[in-house]
Amino acid sequence: MATHNLRVVSDRAAPLLQVDGVSLEYRTPERIVRATHRVSFDVHAGDRFVLLGPSGCGKSTLLKAVAGFVAPSEGEIRLEGRRVQQPGPDRIVVFQEFDQLPPWKTVLQNVMFPLRHAHGLSRAAAGELALDSLRKVGLAEFAGAYPHTLSGGMKQRVAIARALAMRPKVLLMDEPFAALDALTRRRMQEELLALCADAALTLLFVTHSIEEALVVGSRILLLSPHPGRVRAELDSHQFSLASQGSAEFQAAAQRIHGLLFDTPATVAQPPARTAAAR
Ligand SMILES: Nc1ncnc2c1ncn2[C@@H]1O[C@H](COP(=O)(O)OP(=O)(O)OP(=O)(O)O)[C@@H](O)[C@H]1O
């Protein structure tokens, strides 16, 4: 039979997103600030990939580079094998700030806007898609409201709905729940996980909270303090909101804390880039 000749060379699909030896720098009039140093990781379709590290280790800058707002000084970022060189509707960012929605547009108009302008949809088609997206985040009945009448959590839901409606290949989130109170944050994490499962989203999520990384992420990349280098990559798909507080969850959080802040001698080497732990 012909199948005898088939040889498996890889048991995994090609990565959706590849960050390959990426160094990122800011040039100020006085000096060059190196934000990350030769960072590499692969994100596969369906991953909830978390960038975790202390303040200033370059997480946000990495996200901006994937979004196409910052060009690497070294290395390359590829989406489906093609080099990322500019922003595009295939990579939408949700930020932490509550003021990311133009205040003069209603909730519906906010979600419709990029559909009309980046995807070129008709008013009717954009309206339908926007409403569908608002339904997914439980805000359809606020379609006619203006952002200033919404709570922080509701504004973040609108920002997520706007991103979802664009059907990005990777949804980029920069500490999206950091400015919310603890209860709302927990609910938003829960909703995000449900959306990921429902819409088969691929997520690149930045946080400096170890607990949030374990809850949200299926994989976690640990970055060293400034400039960010890869410390380790962990498989964390077994944890969820339900496991928070369990002995296993606490042990994982402790281990991550050790990997992030211990002296380099105790730091585990990052696994091979083939992500053998999956
Ligand atoms: N526009 C800028 N100009 C110069 N330096 C910058 C600029 N933005 C960030 N940096 C520097 O780059 C480094 C990485 O910053 P970045 O915001 O990416 O870190 P971060 O890990 O996201 O931090 P945080 O968790 O505090 O948001 C820091 O040293 C920061 O001071």
mmCIF file with all atom_site columns, C-alpha atoms and ligand atoms in Angstrom, residues 26 28 33-35 53-62 64 174-175 206 208 226, ligand 1:
data_model
loop_
_atom_site.group_PDB
_atom_site.id
_atom_site.type_symbol
_atom_site.label_atom_id
_atom_site.label_alt_id
_atom_site.label_comp_id
_atom_site.label_asym_id
_atom_site.label_entity_id
_atom_site.label_seq_id
_atom_site.pdbx_PDB_ins_code
_atom_site.Cartn_x
_atom_site.Cartn_y
_atom_site.Cartn_z
_atom_site.occupancy
_atom_site.B_iso_or_equiv
_atom_site.pdbx_formal_charge
_atom_site.auth_seq_id
_atom_site.auth_comp_id
_atom_site.auth_asym_id
_atom_site.auth_atom_id
_atom_site.pdbx_PDB_model_num
ATOM   1  C CA  . TYR A 1 26  ? 14.004 52.164 21.899 1.00 0.00 ? 26  TYR A CA  1
ATOM   2  C CA  . THR A 1 28  ? 16.019 58.095 22.835 1.00 0.00 ? 28  THR A CA  1
ATOM   3  C CA  . VAL A 1 33  ? 17.132 51.150 25.692 1.00 0.00 ? 33  VAL A CA  1
ATOM   4  C CA  . ARG A 1 34  ? 17.155 47.408 24.980 1.00 0.00 ? 34  ARG A CA  1
ATOM   5  C CA  . ALA A 1 35  ? 13.695 46.071 25.905 1.00 0.00 ? 35  ALA A CA  1
ATOM   6  C CA  . GLY A 1 53  ? 7.658  38.698 33.636 1.00 0.00 ? 53  GLY A CA  1
ATOM   7  C CA  . PRO A 1 54  ? 8.455  41.545 35.992 1.00 0.00 ? 54  PRO A CA  1
ATOM   8  C CA  . SER A 1 55  ? 7.730  45.169 35.197 1.00 0.00 ? 55  SER A CA  1
ATOM   9  C CA  . GLY A 1 56  ? 10.003 46.518 32.474 1.00 0.00 ? 56  GLY A CA  1
ATOM   10 C CA  . CYS A 1 57  ? 11.021 43.136 30.997 1.00 0.00 ? 57  CYS A CA  1
ATOM   11 C CA  . GLY A 1 58  ? 9.610  44.083 27.612 1.00 0.00 ? 58  GLY A CA  1
ATOM   12 C CA  . LYS A 1 59  ? 6.265  42.234 27.546 1.00 0.00 ? 59  LYS A CA  1
ATOM   13 C CA  . SER A 1 60  ? 4.294  45.172 26.132 1.00 0.00 ? 60  SER A CA  1
ATOM   14 C CA  . THR A 1 61  ? 7.048  45.965 23.652 1.00 0.00 ? 61  THR A CA  1
ATOM   15 C CA  . LEU A 1 62  ? 6.971  42.343 22.419 1.00 0.00 ? 62  LEU A CA  1
ATOM   16 C CA  . LYS A 1 64  ? 3.599  45.857 20.070 1.00 0.00 ? 64  LYS A CA  1
ATOM   17 C CA  . ASP A 1 174 ? -1.929 43.737 27.079 1.00 0.00 ? 174 ASP A CA  1
ATOM   18 C CA  . GLU A 1 175 ? -2.919 43.333 30.756 1.00 0.00 ? 175 GLU A CA  1
ATOM   19 C CA  . VAL A 1 206 ? 0.575  39.854 28.628 1.00 0.00 ? 206 VAL A CA  1
ATOM   20 C CA  . HIS A 1 208 ? 2.734  40.311 35.371 1.00 0.00 ? 208 HIS A CA  1
ATOM   21 C CA  . HIS A 1 226 ? 15.126 44.031 31.883 1.00 0.00 ? 226 HIS A CA  1
HETATM 22 N N1  . LIG B 2 .   ? 8.654  54.713 24.363 1.00 0.00 ? 1   LIG B N1  1
HETATM 23 C C1  . LIG B 2 .   ? 9.715  54.283 25.057 1.00 0.00 ? 1   LIG B C1  1
HETATM 24 N N2  . LIG B 2 .   ? 10.888 54.945 24.998 1.00 0.00 ? 1   LIG B N2  1
HETATM 25 C C2  . LIG B 2 .   ? 11.984 54.507 25.663 1.00 0.00 ? 1   LIG B C2  1
HETATM 26 N N3  . LIG B 2 .   ? 11.986 53.399 26.439 1.00 0.00 ? 1   LIG B N3  1
HETATM 27 C C3  . LIG B 2 .   ? 10.846 52.702 26.537 1.00 0.00 ? 1   LIG B C3  1
HETATM 28 C C4  . LIG B 2 .   ? 9.647  53.106 25.859 1.00 0.00 ? 1   LIG B C4  1
HETATM 29 N N4  . LIG B 2 .   ? 8.665  52.205 26.159 1.00 0.00 ? 1   LIG B N4  1
HETATM 30 C C5  . LIG B 2 .   ? 9.219  51.288 26.974 1.00 0.00 ? 1   LIG B C5  1
HETATM 31 N N5  . LIG B 2 .   ? 10.518 51.583 27.205 1.00 0.00 ? 1   LIG B N5  1
HETATM 32 C C6  . LIG B 2 .   ? 11.467 50.813 28.023 1.00 0.00 ? 1   LIG B C6  1
HETATM 33 O O1  . LIG B 2 .   ? 11.546 49.487 27.500 1.00 0.00 ? 1   LIG B O1  1
HETATM 34 C C7  . LIG B 2 .   ? 11.598 48.531 28.553 1.00 0.00 ? 1   LIG B C7  1
HETATM 35 C C8  . LIG B 2 .   ? 10.447 47.542 28.393 1.00 0.00 ? 1   LIG B C8  1
HETATM 36 O O2  . LIG B 2 .   ? 9.215  48.216 28.574 1.00 0.00 ? 1   LIG B O2  1
HETATM 37 P P1  . LIG B 2 .   ? 7.808  47.465 28.467 1.00 0.00 ? 1   LIG B P1  1
HETATM 38 O O3  . LIG B 2 .   ? 6.745  48.485 28.695 1.00 0.00 ? 1   LIG B O3  1
HETATM 39 O O4  . LIG B 2 .   ? 7.758  46.689 27.223 1.00 0.00 ? 1   LIG B O4  1
HETATM 40 O O5  . LIG B 2 .   ? 7.895  46.466 29.712 1.00 0.00 ? 1   LIG B O5  1
HETATM 41 P P2  . LIG B 2 .   ? 6.748  45.621 30.404 1.00 0.00 ? 1   LIG B P2  1
HETATM 42 O O6  . LIG B 2 .   ? 7.349  44.302 30.734 1.00 0.00 ? 1   LIG B O6  1
HETATM 43 O O7  . LIG B 2 .   ? 5.524  45.606 29.559 1.00 0.00 ? 1   LIG B O7  1
HETATM 44 O O8  . LIG B 2 .   ? 6.502  46.439 31.738 1.00 0.00 ? 1   LIG B O8  1
HETATM 45 P P3  . LIG B 2 .   ? 5.138  46.653 32.600 1.00 0.00 ? 1   LIG B P3  1
HETATM 46 O O9  . LIG B 2 .   ? 4.759  45.309 33.140 1.00 0.00 ? 1   LIG B O9  1
HETATM 47 O O10 . LIG B 2 .   ? 5.589  47.597 33.675 1.00 0.00 ? 1   LIG B O10 1
HETATM 48 O O11 . LIG B 2 .   ? 4.119  47.242 31.681 1.00 0.00 ? 1   LIG B O11 1
HETATM 49 C C9  . LIG B 2 .   ? 11.549 49.332 29.864 1.00 0.00 ? 1   LIG B C9  1
HETATM 50 O O12 . LIG B 2 .   ? 12.869 49.510 30.304 1.00 0.00 ? 1   LIG B O12 1
HETATM 51 C C10 . LIG B 2 .   ? 10.952 50.648 29.451 1.00 0.00 ? 1   LIG B C10 1
HETATM 52 O O13 . LIG B 2 .   ? 11.447 51.694 30.269 1.00 0.00 ? 1   LIG B O13 1
#
